[in-house]
Short mmCIF file of C-alpha atoms and ligand atoms in Angstrom, two decimals:
data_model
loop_
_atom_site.label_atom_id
_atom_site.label_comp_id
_atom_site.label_asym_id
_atom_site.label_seq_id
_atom_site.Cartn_x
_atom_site.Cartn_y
_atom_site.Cartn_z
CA UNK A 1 6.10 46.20 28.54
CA UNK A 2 4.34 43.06 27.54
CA UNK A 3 3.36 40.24 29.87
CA UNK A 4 5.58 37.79 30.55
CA UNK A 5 4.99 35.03 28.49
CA UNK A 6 3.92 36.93 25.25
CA UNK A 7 3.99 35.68 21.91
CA UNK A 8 6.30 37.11 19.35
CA UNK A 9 5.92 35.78 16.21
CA UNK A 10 5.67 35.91 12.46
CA UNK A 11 3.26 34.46 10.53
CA UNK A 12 3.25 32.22 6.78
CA UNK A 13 1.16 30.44 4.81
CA UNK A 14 1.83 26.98 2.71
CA UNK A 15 0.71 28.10 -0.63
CA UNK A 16 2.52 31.46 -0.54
CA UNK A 17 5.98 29.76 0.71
CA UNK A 18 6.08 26.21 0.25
CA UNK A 19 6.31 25.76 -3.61
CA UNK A 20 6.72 21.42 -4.25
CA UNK A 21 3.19 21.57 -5.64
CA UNK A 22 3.82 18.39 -7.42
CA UNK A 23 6.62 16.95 -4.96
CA UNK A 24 6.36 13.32 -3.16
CA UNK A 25 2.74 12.73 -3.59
CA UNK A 26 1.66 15.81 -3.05
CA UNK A 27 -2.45 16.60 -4.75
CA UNK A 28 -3.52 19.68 -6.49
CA UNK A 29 -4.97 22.67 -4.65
CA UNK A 30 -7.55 25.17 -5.96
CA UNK A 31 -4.43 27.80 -6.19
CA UNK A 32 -2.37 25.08 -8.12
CA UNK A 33 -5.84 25.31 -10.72
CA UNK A 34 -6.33 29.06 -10.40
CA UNK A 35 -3.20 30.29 -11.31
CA UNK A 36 -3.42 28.05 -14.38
CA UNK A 37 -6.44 30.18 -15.55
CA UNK A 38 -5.05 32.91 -17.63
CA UNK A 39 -5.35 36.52 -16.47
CA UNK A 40 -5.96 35.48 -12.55
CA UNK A 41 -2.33 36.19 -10.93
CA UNK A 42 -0.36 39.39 -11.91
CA UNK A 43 1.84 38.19 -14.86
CA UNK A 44 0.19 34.87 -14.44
CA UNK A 45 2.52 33.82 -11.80
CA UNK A 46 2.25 30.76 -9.60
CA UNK A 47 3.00 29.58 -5.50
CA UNK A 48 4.82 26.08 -8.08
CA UNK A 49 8.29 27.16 -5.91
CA UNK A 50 7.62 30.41 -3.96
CA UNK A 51 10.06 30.57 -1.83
CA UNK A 52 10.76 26.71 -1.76
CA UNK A 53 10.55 26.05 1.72
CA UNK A 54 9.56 22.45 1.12
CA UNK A 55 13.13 22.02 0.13
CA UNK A 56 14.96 25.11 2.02
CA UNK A 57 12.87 24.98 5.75
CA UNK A 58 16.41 24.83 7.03
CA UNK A 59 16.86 28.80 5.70
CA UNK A 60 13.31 29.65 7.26
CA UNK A 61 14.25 28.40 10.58
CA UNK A 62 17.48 30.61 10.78
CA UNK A 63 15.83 33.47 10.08
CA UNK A 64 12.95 32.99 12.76
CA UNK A 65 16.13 32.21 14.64
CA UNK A 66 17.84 35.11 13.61
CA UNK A 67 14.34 37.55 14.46
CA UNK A 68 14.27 35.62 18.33
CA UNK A 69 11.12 34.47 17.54
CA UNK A 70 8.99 32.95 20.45
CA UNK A 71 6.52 31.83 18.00
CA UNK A 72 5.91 30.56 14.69
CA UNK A 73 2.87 30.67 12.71
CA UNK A 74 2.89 28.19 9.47
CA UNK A 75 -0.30 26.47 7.69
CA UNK A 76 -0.46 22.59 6.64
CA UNK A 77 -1.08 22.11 3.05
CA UNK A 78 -4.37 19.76 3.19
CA UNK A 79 -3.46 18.28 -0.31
CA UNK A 80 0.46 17.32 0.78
CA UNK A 81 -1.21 15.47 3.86
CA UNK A 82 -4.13 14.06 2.42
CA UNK A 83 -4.06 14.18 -1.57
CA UNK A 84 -7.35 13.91 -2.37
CA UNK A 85 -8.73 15.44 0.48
CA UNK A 86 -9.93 12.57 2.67
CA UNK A 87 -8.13 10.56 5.05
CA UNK A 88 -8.49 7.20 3.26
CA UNK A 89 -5.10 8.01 1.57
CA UNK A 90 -2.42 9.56 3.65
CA UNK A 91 0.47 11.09 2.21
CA UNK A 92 3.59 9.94 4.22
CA UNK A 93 6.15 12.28 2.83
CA UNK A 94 4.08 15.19 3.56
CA UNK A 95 3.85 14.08 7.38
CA UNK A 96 7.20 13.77 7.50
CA UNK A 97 7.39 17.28 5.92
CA UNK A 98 5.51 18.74 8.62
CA UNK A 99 6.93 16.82 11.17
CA UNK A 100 10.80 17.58 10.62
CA UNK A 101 9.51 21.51 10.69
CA UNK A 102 7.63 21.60 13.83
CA UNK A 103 10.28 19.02 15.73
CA UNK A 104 12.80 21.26 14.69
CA UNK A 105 10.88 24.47 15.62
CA UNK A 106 10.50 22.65 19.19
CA UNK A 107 14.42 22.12 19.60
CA UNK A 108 14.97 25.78 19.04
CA UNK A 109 12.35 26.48 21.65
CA UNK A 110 9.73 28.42 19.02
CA UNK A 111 6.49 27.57 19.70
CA UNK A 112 4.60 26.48 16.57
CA UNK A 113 1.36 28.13 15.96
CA UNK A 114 -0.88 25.72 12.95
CA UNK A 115 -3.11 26.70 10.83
CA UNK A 116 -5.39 23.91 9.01
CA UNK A 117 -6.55 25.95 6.31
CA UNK A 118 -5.16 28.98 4.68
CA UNK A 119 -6.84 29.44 1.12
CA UNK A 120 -5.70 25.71 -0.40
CA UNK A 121 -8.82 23.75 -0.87
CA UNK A 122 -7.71 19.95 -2.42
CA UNK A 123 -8.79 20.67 -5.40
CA UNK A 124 -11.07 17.19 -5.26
CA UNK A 125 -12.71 18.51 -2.73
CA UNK A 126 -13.54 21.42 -4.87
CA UNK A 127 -14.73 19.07 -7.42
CA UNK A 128 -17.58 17.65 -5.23
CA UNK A 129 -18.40 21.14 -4.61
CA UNK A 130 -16.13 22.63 -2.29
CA UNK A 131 -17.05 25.12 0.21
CA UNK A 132 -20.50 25.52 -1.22
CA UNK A 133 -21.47 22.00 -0.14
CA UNK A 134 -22.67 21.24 3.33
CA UNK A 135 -20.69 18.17 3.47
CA UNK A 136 -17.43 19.57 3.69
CA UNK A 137 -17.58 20.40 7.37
CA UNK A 138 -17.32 16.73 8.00
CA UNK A 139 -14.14 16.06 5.73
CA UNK A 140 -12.31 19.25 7.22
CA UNK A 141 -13.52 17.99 10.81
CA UNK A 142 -11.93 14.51 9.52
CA UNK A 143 -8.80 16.20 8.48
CA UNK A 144 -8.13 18.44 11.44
CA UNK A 145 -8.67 15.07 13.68
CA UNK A 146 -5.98 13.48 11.83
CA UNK A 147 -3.59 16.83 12.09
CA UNK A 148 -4.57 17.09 16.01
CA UNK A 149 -3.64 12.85 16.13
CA UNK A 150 -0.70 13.34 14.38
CA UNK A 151 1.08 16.60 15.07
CA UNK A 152 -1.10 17.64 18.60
CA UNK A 153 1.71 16.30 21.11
CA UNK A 154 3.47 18.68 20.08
CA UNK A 155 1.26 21.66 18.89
CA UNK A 156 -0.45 23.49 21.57
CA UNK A 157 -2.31 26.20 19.32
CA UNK A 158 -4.19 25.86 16.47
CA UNK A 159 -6.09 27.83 13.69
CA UNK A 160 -8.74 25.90 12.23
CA UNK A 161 -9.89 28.13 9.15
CA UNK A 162 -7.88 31.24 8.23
CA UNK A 163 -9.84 34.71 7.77
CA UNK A 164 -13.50 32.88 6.14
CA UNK A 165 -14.27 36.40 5.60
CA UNK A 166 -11.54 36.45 2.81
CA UNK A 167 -12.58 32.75 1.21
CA UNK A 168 -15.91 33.58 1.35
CA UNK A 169 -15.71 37.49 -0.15
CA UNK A 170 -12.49 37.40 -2.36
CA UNK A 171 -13.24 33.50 -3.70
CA UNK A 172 -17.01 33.38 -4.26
CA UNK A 173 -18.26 37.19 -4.28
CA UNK A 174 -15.84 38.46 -6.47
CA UNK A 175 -13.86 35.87 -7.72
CA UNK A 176 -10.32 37.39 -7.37
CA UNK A 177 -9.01 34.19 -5.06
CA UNK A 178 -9.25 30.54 -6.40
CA UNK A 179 -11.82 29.10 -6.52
CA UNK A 180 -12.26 32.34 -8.26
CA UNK A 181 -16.56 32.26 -8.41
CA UNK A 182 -18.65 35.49 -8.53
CA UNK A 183 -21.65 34.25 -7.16
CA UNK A 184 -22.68 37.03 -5.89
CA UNK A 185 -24.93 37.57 -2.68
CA UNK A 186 -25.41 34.19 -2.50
CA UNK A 187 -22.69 31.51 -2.26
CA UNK A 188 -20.44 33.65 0.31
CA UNK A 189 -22.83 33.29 2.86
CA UNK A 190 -22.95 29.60 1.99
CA UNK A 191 -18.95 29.70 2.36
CA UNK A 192 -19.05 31.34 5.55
CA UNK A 193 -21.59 29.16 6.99
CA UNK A 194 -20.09 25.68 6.20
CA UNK A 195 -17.03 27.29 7.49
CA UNK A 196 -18.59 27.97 10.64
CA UNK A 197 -19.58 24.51 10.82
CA UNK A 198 -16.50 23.04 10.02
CA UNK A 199 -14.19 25.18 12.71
CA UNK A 200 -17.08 23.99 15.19
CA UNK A 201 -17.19 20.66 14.33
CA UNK A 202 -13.14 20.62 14.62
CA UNK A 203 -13.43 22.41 17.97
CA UNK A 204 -15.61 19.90 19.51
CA UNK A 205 -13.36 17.16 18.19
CA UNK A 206 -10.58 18.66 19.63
CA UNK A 207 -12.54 18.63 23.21
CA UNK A 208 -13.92 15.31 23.00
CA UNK A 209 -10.82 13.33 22.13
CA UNK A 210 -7.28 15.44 22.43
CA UNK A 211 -7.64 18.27 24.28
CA UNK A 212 -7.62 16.42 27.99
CA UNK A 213 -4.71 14.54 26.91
CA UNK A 214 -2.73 17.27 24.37
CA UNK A 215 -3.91 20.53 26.50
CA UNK A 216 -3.61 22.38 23.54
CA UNK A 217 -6.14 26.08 22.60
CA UNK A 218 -8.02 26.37 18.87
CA UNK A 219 -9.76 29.22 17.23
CA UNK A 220 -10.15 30.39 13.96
CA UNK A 221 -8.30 33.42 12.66
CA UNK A 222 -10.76 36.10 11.79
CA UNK A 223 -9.79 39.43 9.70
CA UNK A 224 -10.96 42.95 10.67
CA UNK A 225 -10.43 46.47 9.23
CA UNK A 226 -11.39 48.98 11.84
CA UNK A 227 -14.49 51.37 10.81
CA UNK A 228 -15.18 54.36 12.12
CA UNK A 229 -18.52 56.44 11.14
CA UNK A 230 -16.99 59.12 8.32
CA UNK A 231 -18.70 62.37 10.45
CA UNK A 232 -19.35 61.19 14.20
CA UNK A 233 -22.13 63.50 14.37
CA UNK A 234 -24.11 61.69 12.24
CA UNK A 235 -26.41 58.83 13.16
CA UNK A 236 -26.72 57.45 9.43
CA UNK A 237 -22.61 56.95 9.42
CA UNK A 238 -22.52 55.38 13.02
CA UNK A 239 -24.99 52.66 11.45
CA UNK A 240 -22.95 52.28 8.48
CA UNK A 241 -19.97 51.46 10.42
CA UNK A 242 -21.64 49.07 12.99
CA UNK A 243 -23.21 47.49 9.59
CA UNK A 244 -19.37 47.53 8.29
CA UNK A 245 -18.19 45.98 11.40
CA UNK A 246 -21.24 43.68 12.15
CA UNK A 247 -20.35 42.02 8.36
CA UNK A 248 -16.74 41.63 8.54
CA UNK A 249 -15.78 41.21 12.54
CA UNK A 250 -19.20 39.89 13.34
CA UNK A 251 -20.76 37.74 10.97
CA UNK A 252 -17.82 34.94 12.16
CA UNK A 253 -17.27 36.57 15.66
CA UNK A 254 -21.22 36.82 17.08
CA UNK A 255 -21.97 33.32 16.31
CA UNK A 256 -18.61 31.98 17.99
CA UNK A 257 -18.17 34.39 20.88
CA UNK A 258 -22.03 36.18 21.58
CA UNK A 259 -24.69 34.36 20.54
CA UNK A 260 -24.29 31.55 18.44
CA UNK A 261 -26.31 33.11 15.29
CA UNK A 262 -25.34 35.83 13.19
CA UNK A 263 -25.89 39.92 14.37
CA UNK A 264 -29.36 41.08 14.38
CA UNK A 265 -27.74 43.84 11.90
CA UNK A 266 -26.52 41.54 9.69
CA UNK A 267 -29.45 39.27 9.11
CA UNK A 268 -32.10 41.52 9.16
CA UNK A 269 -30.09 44.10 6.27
CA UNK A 270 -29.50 40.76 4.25
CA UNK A 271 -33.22 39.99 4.41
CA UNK A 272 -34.65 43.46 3.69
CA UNK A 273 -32.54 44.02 0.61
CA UNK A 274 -34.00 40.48 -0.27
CA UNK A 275 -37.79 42.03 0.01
CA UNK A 276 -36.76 44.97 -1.59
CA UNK A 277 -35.01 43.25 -4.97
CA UNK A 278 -38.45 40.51 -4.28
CA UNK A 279 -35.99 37.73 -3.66
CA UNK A 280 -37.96 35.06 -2.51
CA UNK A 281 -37.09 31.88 -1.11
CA UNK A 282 -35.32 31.15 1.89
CA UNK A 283 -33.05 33.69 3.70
CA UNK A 284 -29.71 33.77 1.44
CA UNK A 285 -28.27 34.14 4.80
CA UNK A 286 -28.67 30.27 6.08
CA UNK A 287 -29.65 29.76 9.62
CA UNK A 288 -28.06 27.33 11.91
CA UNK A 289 -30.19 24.47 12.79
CA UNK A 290 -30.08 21.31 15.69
CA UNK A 291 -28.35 19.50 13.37
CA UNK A 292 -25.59 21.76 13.07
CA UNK A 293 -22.34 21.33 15.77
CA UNK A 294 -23.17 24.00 18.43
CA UNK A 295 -21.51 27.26 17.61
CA UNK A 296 -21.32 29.20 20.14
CA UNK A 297 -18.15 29.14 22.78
CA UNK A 298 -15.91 27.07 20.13
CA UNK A 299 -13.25 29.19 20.51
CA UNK A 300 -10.21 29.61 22.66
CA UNK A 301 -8.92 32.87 22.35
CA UNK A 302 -9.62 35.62 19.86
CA UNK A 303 -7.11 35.38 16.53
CA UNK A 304 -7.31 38.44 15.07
CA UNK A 305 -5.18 39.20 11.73
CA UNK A 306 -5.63 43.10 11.38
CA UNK A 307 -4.64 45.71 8.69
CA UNK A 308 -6.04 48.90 7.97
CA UNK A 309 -9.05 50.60 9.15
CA UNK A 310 -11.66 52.65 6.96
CA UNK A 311 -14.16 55.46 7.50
CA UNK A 312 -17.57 54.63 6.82
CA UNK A 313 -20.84 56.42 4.96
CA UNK A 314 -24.39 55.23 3.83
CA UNK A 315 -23.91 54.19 0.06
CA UNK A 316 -26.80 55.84 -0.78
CA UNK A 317 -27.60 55.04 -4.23
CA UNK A 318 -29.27 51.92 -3.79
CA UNK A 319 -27.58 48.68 -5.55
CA UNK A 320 -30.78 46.77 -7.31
CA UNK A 321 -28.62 43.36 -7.80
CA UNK A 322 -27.59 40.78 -5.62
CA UNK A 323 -24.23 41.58 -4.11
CA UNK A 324 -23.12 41.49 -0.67
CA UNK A 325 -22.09 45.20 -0.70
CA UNK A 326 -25.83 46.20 -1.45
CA UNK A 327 -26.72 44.34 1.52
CA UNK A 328 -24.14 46.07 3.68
CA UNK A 329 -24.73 49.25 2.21
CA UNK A 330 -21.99 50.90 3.05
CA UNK A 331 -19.15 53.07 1.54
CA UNK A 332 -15.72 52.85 2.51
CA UNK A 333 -13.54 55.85 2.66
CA UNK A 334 -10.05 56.56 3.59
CA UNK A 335 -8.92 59.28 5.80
CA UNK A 336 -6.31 61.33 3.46
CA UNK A 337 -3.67 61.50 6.34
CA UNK A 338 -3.30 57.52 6.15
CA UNK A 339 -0.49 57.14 4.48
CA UNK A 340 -0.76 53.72 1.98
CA UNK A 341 1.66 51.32 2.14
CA UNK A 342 2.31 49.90 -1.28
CA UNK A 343 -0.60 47.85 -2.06
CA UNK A 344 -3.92 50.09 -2.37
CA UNK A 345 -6.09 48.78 0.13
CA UNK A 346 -3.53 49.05 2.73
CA UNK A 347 -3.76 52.63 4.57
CA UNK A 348 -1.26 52.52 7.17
CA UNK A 349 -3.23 53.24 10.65
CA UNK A 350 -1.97 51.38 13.90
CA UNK A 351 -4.86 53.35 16.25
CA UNK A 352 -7.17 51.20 14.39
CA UNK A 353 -5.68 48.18 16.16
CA UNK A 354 -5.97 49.69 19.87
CA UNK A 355 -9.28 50.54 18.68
CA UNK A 356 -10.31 47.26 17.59
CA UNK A 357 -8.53 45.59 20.47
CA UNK A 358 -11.11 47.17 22.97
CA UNK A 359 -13.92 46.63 20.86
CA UNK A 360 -13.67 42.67 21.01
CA UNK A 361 -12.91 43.26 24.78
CA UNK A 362 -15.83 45.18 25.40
CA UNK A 363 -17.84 43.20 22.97
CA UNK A 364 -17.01 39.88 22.96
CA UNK A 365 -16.52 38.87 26.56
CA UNK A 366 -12.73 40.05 27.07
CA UNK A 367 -11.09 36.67 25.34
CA UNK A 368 -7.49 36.04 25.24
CA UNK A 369 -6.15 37.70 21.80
CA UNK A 370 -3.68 36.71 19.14
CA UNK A 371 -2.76 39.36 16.92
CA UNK A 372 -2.32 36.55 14.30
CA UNK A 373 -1.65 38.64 11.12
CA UNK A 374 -0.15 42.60 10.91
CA UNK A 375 2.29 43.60 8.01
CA UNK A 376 3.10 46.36 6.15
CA UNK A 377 3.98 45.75 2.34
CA UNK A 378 6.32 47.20 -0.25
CA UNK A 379 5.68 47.46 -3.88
CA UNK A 380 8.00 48.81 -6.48
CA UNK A 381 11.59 49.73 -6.13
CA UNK A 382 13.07 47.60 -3.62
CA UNK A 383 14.06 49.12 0.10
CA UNK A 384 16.15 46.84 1.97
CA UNK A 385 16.37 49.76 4.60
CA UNK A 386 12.30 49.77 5.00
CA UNK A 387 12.38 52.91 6.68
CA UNK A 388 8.26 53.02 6.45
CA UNK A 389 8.02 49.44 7.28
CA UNK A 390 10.74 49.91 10.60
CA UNK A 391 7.97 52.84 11.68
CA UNK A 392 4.93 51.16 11.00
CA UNK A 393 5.89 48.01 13.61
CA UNK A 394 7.04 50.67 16.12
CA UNK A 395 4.03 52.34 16.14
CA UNK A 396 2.02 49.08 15.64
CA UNK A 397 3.40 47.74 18.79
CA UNK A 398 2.83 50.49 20.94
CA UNK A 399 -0.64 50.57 19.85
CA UNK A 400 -0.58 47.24 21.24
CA UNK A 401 1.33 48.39 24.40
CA UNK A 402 -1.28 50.78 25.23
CA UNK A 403 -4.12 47.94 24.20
CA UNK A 404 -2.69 46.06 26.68
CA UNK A 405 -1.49 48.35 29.61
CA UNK A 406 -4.35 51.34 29.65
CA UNK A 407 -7.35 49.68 28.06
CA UNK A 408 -6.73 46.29 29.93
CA UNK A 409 -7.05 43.91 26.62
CA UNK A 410 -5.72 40.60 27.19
CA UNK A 411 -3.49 40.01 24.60
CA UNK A 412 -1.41 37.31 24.45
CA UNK A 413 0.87 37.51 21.10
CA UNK A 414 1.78 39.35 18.15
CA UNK A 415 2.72 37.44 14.72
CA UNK A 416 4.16 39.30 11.74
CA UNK A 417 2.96 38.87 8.98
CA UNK A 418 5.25 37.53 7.09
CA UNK A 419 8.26 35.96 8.07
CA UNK A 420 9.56 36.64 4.63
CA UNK A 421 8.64 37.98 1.05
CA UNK A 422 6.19 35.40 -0.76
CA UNK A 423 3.51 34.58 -3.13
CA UNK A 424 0.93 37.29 -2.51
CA UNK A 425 -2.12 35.62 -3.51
CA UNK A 426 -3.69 37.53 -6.81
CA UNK A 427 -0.61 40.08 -6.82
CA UNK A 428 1.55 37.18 -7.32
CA UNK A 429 5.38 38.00 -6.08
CA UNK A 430 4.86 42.22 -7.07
CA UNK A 431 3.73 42.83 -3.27
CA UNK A 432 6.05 41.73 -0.44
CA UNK A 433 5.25 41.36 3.29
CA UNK A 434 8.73 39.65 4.66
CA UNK A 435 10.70 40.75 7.64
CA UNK A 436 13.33 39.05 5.21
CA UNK A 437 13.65 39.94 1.46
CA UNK A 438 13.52 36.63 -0.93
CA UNK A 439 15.93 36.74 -4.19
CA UNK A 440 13.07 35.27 -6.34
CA UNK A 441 15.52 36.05 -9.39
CA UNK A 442 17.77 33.79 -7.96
CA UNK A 443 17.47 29.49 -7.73
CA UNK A 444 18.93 29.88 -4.37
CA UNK A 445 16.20 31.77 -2.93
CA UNK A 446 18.44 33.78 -0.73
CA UNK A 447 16.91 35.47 2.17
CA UNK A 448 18.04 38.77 3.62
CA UNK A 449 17.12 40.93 6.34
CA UNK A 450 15.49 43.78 6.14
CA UNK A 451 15.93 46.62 8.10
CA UNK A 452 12.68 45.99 9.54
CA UNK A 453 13.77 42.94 10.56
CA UNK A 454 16.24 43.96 12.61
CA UNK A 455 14.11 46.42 14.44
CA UNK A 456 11.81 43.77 14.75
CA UNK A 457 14.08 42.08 16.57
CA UNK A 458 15.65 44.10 18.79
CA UNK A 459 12.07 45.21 19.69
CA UNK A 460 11.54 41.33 20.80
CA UNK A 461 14.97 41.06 22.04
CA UNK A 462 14.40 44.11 24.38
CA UNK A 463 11.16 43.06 25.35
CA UNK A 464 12.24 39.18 26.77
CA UNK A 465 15.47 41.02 28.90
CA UNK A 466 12.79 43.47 30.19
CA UNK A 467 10.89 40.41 31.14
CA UNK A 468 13.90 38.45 32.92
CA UNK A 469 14.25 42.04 35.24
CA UNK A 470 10.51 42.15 36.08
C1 BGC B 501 -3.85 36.65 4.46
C2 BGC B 501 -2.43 36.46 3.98
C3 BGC B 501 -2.06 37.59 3.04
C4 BGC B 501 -2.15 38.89 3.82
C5 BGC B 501 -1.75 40.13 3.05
C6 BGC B 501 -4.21 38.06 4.80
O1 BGC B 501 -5.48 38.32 4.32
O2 BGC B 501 -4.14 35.76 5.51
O3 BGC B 501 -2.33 35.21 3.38
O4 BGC B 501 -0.83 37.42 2.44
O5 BGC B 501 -3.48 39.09 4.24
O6 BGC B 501 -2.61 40.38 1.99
#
């Protein structure tokens, strides 16, 4: 049993579903420039039609239809509002785009849940530096004012910045996401902090001018594996996994919910490795100063998109570059009784959500949660009957049950991820995620249930009547 006004949802992204990367105005992305490189995207595929939902939304809202969705979680393409980034030129088309999806999500009573950034830089914003450059706080904090103007009487929850962990790692550590940089040990930090700034900055916009009138909640959606020390016994692989957790839950986390800085952990293994390799210079870790927006408490709830967990040891041999996984020092195992779930990375283990659910109670001053991201994917020969896939949300959700009922975590919602089958990032359309299966063979883009789906479903569909008895 779930409270009463729980979010079921499923969750997408504009890039991986929206395709019209050229259509009515719309300005290049970094992913539009990335998956032009050669060699970056499994068979050098492209998000150029996905799963066209610029032209087929109308299919996408009968499936979340079709699922009883409560909730909807989609991102705004930055470059199809504002084409080169800044609000001096306004792309009309794409606000009518937008509008059309969340007016008709409102008439079939689904909440929309927005995300302001997922991954899709303007590209001429990337030109003037992109992440890397301290001014881009300002011209995301201008571009989520004009999203909260223009779509915030009717959107109540918002994600500023989706998972920074990933755009800071994956697209400037080791350059498998666009912008696709491997400046390593460096220039993630630098990501992560202007990132920081810019959700704050947003936040406080969002208080100072729309939230009195719109009454609406932001946050940023932050990404966690759960660790766990490999041998509990031993004191070396306890720190290892509170230096694993401190880097991936914490470095966005601590600043936003505990302190308003970074964990002790974090900074002070960042500036030790720098002694060690005689980096000198400033901290590559930057520290937030009076001129920065004021970190701490601009957030909401907690957003939490979770997948997998991992079991964690001292590296031991010591790393003499510059990387961020010298300065974590840690080794990442997985337990052989997780079973993986297509992709590699992704070892199937719901405890590790019930797990991490209590942590950020216990940790981070018992927010209200939004499980904003959970999936299991399929690679390979195709299963419409997902057998794995129906299991894995079963048990997922009772994990979740249990979060909620016996540890007393305040969760408020549970999003899918995804809706349907789409452009998985660097594994281009060779992973899939969806609740529905997309016919990418096809021009029609057909979408079909999966058998997860259905459970899905009737697993929301028994939860609301359970709801209307309490
Ligand atoms: C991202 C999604 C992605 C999913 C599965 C998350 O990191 O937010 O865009 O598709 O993981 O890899």
């Amino acid at each position: 049993m779930f409270p009463p006004d729980f979010a079921w949802g499923a969750a997408t992204a504009a890039y991986q579903i929206e395709g019209g990367w050229q259509a009515d105005g719309k300005g290049p992305s970094i992913w539009d420039t990335f998956c032009r490189e050669k060699g970056r995207v499994f068979e050098d595929q492209n998000g150029d039609l996905a799963c066209n939902s610029y032209e087929l939304w109308e299919k996408d809202l009968a499936c979340i239809q079709q699922l009883g969705l409560t909730h909807y979680r989609l991102s705004l393409s930055w470059a199809r509002l504002l084409p080169d980034g800044t609000s001096q030129n306004v792309n009309q088309r794409g606000v009518q785009y937008y509008n059309k999806v969340i007016d008709d999500l409102l008439a079939s009573d689904v909440s929309p849940m927005v995300t302001l950034y997922h991954f899709d830089l303007p590209q001429a914003l990337q030109d003037q530096g992109g992440w890397k450059s301290p001014d881009i706080a300002a011209l995301f904090d201008n571009y989520a004012k004009f999203c909260f103007q223009t779509f915030g009487d009717r959107v109540k929850l918002w994600i500023t910045i989706n998972e920074p962990y990933v755009c800071a790692k994956l697209g400037h550590e080791d350059g498998i996401h666009a912008p696709g940089l491997k400046d390593k040990g460096i220039a993630p930090y630098v990501v992560g902090h202007n990132m920081l700034r810019a959700h704050a900055m947003a936040w406080h916009s969002y208080s100072s001018t729309y939230r009195a009138k719109q009454k609406g909640a932001v946050s940023l959606a932050i990404n966690s594996d759960w660790f766990e020390p490999l041998d509990p016994g031993c004191n070396e692989d306890i720190a290892a996994a509170q230096r694993a957790i401190a880097f991936t839950l914490g470095w966005f986390a601590w600043p936003v919910f505990v302190t308003g800085d970074y964990p002790e952990v974090m900074k002070s293994a960042i500036d030790a490795q720098s002694d060690k390799l005689g980096y000198n210079g400033t901290s590559r870790l930057p520290r937030f100063s009076s001129d920065d927006p004021t970190i701490l408490g601009t957030a909401d709830f907690f957003a939490l998109n979770y997948y997998t967990s991992r079991k964690v040891t001292p590296r031991g041999s010591c790393e003499h570059t510059l990387s961020m996984k010298s300065d974590q020092d840690t080794e990442e195992v997985l337990d052989p009784s997780w079973p993986i779930c297509g992709v590699s990375w992704l070892a199937v283990v719901p405890y590790g959500l019930r797990k991490l659910l209590k942590y950020i109670k216990d940790t981070l001053g018992n927010p209200a949660v939004y499980i904003t991201e959970n999936g299991f994917s399929q690679v390979g020969p195709l299963q419409m009957k997902d057998v794995q896939r129906c299991e894995f949300y079963k048990s997922t959700i009772s994990e979740v049950a249990k979060a909620v009922q016996e540890d007393g975590v305040n969760v408020r919602g549970y999003f899918a991820w995804s809706l349907m089958d789409n452009f998985e990032w660097a594994d281009g359309f060779s992973v899939r995620f969806g609740l529905f299966h997309v016919d990418f063979s096809d021009a029609a883009l057909d979408r079909t249930i999966y058998q997860s789906g259905q459970e899905y479903a009737k697993m929301i569909s028994k939860n609301k009547s359970g709801q209307s008895k309490m």
